[in-house]
Short mmCIF file of C-alpha atoms and ligand atoms in Angstrom, two decimals:
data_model
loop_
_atom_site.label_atom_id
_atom_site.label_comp_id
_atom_site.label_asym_id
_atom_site.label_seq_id
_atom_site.Cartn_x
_atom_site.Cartn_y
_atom_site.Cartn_z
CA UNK A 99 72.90 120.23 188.25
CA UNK A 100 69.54 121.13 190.27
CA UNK A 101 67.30 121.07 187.45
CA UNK A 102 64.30 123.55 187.28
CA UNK A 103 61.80 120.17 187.04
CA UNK A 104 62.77 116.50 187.10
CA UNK A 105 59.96 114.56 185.62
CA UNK A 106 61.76 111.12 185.31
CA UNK A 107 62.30 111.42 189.21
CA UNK A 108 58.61 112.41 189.93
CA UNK A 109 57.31 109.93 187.85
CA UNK A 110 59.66 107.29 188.83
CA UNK A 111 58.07 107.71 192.19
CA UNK A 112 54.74 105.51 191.05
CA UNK A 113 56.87 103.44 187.95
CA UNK A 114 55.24 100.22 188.82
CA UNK A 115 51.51 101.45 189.61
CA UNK A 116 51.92 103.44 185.95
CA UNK A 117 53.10 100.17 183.80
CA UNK A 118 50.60 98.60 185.60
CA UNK A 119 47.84 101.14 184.31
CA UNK A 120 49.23 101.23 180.98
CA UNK A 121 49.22 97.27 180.59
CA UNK A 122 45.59 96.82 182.20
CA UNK A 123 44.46 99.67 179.06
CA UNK A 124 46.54 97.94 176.49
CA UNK A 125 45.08 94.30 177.63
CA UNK A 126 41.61 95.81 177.81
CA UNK A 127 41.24 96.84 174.23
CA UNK A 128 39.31 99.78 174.65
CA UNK A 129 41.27 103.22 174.38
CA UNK A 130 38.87 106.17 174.40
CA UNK A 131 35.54 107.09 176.44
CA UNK A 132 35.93 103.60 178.73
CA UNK A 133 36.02 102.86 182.22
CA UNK A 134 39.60 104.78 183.06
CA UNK A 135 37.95 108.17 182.21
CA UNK A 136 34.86 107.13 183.88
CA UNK A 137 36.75 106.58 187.20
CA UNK A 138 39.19 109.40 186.85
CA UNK A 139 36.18 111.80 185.94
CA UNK A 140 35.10 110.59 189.42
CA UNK A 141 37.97 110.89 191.55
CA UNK A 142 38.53 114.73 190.36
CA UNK A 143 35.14 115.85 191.14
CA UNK A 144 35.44 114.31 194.53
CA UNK A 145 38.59 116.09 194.92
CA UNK A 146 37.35 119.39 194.05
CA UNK A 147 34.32 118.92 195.32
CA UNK A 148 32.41 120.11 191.73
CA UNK A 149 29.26 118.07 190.94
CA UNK A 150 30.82 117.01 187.33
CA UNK A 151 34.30 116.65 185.62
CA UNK A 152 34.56 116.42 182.19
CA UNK A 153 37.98 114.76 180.55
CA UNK A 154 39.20 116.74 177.52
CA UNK A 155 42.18 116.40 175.42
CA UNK A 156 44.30 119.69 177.20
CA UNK A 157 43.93 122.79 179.34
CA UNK A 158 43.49 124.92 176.55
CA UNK A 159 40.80 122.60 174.64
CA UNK A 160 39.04 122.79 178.54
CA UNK A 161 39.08 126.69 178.90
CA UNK A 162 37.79 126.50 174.20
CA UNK A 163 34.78 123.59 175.39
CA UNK A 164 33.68 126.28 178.48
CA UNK A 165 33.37 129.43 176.35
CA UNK A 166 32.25 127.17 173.23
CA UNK A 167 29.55 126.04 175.44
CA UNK A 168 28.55 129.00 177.22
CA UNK A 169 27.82 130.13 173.24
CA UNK A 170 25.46 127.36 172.19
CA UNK A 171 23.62 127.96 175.47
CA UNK A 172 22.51 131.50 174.22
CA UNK A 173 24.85 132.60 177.30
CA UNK A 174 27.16 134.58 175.31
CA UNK A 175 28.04 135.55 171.48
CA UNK A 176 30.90 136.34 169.44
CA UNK A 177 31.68 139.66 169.94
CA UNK A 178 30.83 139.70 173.34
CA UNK A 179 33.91 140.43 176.16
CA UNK A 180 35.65 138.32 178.15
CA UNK A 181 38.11 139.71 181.62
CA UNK A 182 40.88 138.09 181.74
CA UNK A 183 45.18 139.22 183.42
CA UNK A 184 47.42 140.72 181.34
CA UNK A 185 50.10 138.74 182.49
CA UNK A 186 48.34 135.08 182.22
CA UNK A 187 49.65 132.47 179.92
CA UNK A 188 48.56 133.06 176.29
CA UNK A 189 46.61 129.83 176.62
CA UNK A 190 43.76 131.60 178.24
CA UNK A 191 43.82 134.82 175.59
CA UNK A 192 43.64 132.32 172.95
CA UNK A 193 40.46 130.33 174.10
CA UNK A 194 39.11 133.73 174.09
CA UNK A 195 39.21 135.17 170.62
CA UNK A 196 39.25 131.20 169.37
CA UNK A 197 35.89 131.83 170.62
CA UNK A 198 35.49 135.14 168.11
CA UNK A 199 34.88 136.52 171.75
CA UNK A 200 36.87 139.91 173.21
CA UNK A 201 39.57 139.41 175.53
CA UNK A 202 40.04 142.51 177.62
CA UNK A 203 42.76 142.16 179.37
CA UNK A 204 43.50 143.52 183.10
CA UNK A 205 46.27 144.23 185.28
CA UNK A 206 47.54 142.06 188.07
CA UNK A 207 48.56 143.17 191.55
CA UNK A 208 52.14 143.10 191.94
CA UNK A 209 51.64 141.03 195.04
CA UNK A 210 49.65 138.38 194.06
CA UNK A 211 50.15 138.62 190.51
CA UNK A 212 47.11 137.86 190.27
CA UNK A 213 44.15 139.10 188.71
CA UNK A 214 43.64 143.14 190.56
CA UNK A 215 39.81 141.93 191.86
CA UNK A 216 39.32 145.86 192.24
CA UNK A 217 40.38 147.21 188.45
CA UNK A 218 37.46 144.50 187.54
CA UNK A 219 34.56 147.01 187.51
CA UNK A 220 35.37 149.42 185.86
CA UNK A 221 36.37 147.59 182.59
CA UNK A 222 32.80 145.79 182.68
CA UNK A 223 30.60 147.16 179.94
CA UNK A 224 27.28 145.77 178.41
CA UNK A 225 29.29 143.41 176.22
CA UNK A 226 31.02 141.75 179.13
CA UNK A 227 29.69 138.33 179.74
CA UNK A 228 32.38 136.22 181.73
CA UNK A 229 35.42 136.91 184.37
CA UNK A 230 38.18 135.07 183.70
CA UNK A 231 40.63 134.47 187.01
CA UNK A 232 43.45 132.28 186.77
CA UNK A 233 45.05 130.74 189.78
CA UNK A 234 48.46 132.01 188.37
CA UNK A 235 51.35 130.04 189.64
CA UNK A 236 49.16 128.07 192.23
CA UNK A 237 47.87 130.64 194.21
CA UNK A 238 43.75 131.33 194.51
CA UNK A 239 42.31 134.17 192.92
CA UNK A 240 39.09 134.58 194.47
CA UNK A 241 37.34 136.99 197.12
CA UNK A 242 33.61 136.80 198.43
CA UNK A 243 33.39 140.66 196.72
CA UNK A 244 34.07 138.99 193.21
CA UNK A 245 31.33 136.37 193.69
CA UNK A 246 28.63 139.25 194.39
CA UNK A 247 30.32 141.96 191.64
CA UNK A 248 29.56 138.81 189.16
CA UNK A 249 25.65 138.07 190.21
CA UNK A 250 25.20 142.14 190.01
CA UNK A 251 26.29 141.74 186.46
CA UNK A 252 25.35 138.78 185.62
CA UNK A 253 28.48 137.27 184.74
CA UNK A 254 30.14 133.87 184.44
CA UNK A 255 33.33 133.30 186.24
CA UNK A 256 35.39 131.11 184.54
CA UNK A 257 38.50 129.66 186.21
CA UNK A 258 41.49 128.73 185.02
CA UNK A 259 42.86 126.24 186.99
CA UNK A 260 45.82 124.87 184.60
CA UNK A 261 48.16 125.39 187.57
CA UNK A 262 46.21 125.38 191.11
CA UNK A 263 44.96 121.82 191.50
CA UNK A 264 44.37 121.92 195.11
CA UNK A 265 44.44 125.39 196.14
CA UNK A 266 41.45 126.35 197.82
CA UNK A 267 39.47 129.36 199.25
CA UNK A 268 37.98 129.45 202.63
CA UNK A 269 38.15 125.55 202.26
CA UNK A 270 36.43 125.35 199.08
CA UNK A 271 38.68 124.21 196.39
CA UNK A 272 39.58 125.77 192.78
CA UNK A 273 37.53 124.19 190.24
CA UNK A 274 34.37 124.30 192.12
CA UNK A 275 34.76 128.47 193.08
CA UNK A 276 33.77 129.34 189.87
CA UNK A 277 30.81 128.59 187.18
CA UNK A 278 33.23 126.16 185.68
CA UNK A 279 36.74 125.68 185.16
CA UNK A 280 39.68 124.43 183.04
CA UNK A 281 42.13 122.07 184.10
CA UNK A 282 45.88 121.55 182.43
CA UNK A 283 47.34 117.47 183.19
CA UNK A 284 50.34 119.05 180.89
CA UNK A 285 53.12 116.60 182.15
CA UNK A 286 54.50 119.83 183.95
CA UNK A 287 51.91 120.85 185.87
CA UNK A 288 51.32 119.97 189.90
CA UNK A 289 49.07 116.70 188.63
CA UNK A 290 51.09 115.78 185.39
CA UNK A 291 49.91 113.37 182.79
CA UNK A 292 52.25 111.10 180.48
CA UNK A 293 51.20 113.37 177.46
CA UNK A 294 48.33 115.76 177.27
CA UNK A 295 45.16 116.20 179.22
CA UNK A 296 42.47 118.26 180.88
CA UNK A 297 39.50 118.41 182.46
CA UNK A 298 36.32 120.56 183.32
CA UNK A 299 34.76 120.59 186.41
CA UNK A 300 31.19 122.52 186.84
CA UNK A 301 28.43 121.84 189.36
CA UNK A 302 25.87 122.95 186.01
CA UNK A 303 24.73 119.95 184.56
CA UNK A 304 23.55 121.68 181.14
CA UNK A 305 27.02 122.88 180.69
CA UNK A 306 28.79 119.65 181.51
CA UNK A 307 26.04 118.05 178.49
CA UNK A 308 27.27 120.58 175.93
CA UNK A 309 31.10 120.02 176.96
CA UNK A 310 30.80 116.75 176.81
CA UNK A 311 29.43 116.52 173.05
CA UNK A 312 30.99 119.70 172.20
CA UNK A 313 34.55 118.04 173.14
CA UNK A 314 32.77 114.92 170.64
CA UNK A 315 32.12 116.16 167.42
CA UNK A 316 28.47 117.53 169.04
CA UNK A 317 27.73 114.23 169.32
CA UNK A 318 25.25 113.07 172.10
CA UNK A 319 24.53 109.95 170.19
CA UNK A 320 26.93 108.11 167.82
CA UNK A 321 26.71 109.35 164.58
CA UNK A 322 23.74 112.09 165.09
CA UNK A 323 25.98 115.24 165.62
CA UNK A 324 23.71 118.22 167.17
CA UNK A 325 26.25 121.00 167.34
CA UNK A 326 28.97 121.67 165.36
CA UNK A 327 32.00 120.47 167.67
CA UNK A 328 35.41 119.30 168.24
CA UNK A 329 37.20 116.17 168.85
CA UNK A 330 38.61 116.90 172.44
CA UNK A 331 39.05 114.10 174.67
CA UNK A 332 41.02 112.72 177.38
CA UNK A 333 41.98 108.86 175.97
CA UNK A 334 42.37 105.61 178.39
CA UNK A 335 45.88 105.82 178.97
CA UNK A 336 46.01 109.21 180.40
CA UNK A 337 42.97 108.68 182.34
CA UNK A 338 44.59 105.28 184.39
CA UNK A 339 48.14 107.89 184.48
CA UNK A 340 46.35 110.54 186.29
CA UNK A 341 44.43 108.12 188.62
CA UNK A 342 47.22 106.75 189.82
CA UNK A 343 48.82 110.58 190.51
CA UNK A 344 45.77 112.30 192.09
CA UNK A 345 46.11 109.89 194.67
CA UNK A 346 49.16 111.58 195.38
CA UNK A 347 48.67 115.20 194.83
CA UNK A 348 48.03 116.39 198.29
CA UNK A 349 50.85 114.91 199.13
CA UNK A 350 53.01 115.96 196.43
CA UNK A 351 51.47 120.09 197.51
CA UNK A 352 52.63 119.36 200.78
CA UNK A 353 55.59 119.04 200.15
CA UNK A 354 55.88 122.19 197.46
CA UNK A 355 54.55 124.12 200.26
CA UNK A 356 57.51 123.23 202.56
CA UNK A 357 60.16 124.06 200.31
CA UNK A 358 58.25 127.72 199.69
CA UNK A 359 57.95 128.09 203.34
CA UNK A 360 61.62 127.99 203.33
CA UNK A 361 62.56 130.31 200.31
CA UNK A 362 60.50 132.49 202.13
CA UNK A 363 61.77 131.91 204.82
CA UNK A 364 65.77 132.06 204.45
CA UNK A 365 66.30 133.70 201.19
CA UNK A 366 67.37 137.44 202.12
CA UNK A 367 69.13 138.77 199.48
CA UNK A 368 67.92 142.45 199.48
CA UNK A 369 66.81 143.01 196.15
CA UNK A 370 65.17 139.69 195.71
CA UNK A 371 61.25 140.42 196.13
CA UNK A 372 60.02 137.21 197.14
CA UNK A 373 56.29 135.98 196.11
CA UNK A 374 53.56 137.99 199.01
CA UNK A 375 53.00 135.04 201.73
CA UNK A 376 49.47 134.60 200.01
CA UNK A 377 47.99 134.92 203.97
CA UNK A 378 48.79 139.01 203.53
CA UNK A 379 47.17 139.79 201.04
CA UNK A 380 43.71 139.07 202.16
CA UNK A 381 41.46 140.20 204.69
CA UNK A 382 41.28 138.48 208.23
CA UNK A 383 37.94 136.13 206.98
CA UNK A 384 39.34 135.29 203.81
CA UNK A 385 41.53 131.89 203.91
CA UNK A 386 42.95 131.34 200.65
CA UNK A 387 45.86 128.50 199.88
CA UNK A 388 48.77 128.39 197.71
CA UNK A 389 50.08 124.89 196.24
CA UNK A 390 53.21 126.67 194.59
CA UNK A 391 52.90 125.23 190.85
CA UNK A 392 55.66 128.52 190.43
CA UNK A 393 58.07 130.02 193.11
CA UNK A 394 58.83 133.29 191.39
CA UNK A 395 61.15 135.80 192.58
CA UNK A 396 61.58 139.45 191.09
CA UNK A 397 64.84 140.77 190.89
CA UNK A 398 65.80 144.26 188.82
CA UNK A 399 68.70 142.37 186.98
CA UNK A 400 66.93 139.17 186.40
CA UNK A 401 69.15 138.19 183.28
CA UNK A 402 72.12 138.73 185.63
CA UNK A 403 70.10 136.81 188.06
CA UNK A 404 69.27 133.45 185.85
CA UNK A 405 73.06 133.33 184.34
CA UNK A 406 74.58 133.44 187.82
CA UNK A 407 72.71 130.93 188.98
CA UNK A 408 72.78 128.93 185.43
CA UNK A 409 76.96 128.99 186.74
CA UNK A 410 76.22 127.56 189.77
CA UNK A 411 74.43 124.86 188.58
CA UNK A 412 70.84 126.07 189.11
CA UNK A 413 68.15 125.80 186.48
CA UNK A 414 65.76 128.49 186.51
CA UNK A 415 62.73 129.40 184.02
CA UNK A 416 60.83 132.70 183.35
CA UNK A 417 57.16 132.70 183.10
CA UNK A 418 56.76 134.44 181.06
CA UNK A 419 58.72 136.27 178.89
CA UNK A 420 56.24 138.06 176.53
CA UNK A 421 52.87 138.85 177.85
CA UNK A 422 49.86 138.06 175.22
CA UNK A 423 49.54 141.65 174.49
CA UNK A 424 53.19 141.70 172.88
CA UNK A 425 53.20 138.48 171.07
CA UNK A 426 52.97 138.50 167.25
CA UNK A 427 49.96 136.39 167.32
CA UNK A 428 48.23 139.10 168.60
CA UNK A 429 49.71 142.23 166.47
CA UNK A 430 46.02 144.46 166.98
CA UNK A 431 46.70 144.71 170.83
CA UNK A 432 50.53 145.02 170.39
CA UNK A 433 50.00 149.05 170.64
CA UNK A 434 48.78 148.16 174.39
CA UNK A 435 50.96 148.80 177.38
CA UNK A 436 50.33 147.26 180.95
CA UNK A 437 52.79 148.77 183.48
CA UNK A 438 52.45 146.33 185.99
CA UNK A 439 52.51 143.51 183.26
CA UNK A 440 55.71 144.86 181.77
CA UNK A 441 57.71 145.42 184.65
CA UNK A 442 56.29 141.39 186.22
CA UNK A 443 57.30 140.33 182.64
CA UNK A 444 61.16 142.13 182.61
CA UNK A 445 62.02 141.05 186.45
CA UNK A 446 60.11 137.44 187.17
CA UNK A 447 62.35 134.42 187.67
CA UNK A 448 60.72 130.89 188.53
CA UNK A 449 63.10 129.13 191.13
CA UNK A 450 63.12 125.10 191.24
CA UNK A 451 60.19 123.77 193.37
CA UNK A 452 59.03 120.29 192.54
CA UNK A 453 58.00 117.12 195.24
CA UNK A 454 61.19 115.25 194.27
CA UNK A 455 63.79 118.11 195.32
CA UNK A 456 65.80 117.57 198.50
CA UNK A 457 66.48 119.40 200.96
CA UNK A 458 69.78 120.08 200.27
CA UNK A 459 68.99 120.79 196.62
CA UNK A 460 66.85 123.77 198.28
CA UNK A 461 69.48 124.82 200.70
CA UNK A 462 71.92 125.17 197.32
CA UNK A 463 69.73 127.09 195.80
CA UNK A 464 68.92 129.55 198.97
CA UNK A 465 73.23 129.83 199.22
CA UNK A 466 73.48 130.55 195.89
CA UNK A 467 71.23 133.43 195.61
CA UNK A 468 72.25 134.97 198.98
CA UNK A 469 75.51 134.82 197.55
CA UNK A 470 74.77 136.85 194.25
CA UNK A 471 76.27 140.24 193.38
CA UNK A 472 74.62 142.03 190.55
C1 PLP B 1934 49.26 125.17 180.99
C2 PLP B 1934 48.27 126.26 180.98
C3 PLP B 1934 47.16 126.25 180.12
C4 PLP B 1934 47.00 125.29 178.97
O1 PLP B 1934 47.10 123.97 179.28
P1 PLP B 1934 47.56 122.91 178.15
O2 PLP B 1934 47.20 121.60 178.78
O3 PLP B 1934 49.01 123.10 177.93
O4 PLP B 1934 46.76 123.18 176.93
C5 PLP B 1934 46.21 127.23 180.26
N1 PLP B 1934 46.35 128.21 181.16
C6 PLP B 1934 47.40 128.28 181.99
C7 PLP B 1934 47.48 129.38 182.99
C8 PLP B 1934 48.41 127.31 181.92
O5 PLP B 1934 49.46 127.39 182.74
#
């Protein structure tokens, strides 16, 4: 079977540089806020490029700490709006109103399936204080326009990077586009801890001093608790996992970006809509990059779709299912319809794309769905 992920393979890959993390933190004693975060911290602002990086607990606790912050600065309130896509993960609704703050939510382009950067004006109103883009299944949302619509408004633009580590735009990588962003290690994701973790990166050094005792009880000093916080915070062991894998990440995107290259490439089925090359769908100036977290395909009969291929052996996921504005949780924005949203949601299909698949694993999966007759 060609499994949608295979995280014992991928992690396999480093097996003896991992025990060797874990058994330096279990010798050493010391299990949160030590030396492992420090250094980790360290290596993923380099990587971005962002002045600071913060270690949280997860992606979601990273996108809470931003908006959390951005209150107890006087920034923003509750009540106050946040943009955010329709079609994102629920994790970045649910920062939102966690927040008491006003998610208003946005369609997507159909060809980027991201964020629609020109919708974003006309829902801004006086009680809009922050843009929320997320880099949905590895590709950038950004453009220069969105950077100058935000300073006209004075907004934040927070990014939600749970799934782009590594994409960049015009060279300048996610996580240090925006005013800060939120980073997912979720053992799934294109840099996957053991467990769960996240970061923030921010080049705003009052921001990264609330985080930081925001995501510890609003604690600056032990014991003398300023703000009324969380406990939030990325622990020893997942800190030496991840600095062993961000070592590796570039080469690990490389590699997802081959295997895309050839879905794109040599799957032709005619009603398979393939992902935009993310090159189109900008203007000549604008150089954005795509590390492929996702491949997803569209296909009218995507149930069809996932049990032929589930027959032939192929593993495929759907993200997602049920956009935010249809869940339960969120039964006051249920009467809400997104067109664009619906129809991504009723005909997406995630294909297998991970840096331990081989090439013949991605040649099966290209036959297969060549081969398919709705
Ligand atoms: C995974 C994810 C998150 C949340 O990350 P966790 O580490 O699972 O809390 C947030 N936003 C998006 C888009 C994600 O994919």
């Amino acid at each position: 079977m060609i499994k949608f992920l295979d995280l014992q393979k991928i992690n396999a890959q480093y097996a003896d540089e991992l025990k060797q993390a874990a058994a330096e933190v279990i010798d050493s004693g010391w299990f949160l806020t030590g030396d492992k975060l420090a250094t980790f911290e360290k290596q993923l602002a380099e990587f971005t490029g962002a002045k600071h990086a913060i270690g949280v607990a997860n992606g979601l606790d990273a996108l809470r700490l931003i908006l959390k912050a951005y209150i107890d600065m006087g920034v923003m309130a509750a009540g106050d709006e946040v943009i955010v896509p329709a079609n994102t993960y629920i994790a970045s609704v649910l920062a939102i109103t966690d927040n008491q703050l006003v998610p208003v939510l946005v369609e997507p382009t159909l060809e980027s399936y991201n964020l629609d950067l020109n919708l974003i004006e006309k829902h801004i109103t006086p009680k809009t204080k922050a843009i929320m883009v997320v880099h949905l299944y590895g590709q950038v949302c950004w453009s220069d326009d969105l950077t100058a619509l935000a300073q006209k408004h004075q907004l934040k633009i927070i990014e939600d990077n749970a799934q782009a580590i590594g994409a960049s735009f015009n060279g300048v990588k996610t996580g240090n586009l925006g005013d800060a962003s939120g980073f997912s290690f979720y053992p799934g994701k294109n840099l996957g801890a053991l467990g769960d973790a996240g970061a923030v990166t921010t080049n705003d050094a009052e921001l990264v001093e609330r985080v930081r005792a925001l995501g510890n009880y609003g604690s600056k000093k032990k014991y003398v608790n300023e703000f009324i916080g969380l406990n939030s915070r990325l622990d020893e062991l997942q800190a030496a996992f991840l600095s062993v894998k961000i070592k590796h990440i570039e080469t690990e995107n490389q590699i997802r970006k081959n295997i895309a290259a050839r879905y794109l490439q040599e799957i032709t089925h005619p009603e398979v809509i393939l992902p935009r090359p993310v090159n189109k769908s900008f203007s000549a100036n604008e150089n954005p990059e795509h590390v492929w977290h996702l491949f997803v395909i569209r296909h009218p009969n995507r149930d069809a779709l996932q049990t032929y291929l589930s027959e032939c052996g192929i593993q495929t996921l759907i993200h997602y299912p049920i956009p935010p504005n249809k869940q339960g949780a969120y039964a006051q924005m249920n009467h809400l319809d997104f067109e664009l949203t619906n129809q991504i949601h009723d005909t997406v299909l995630s294909l297998p794309i991970s840096s331990v698949m081989t090439q013949d694993e991605v040649t099966q999966v290209i036959t297969a769905i060549n081969h398919f007759k709705a």
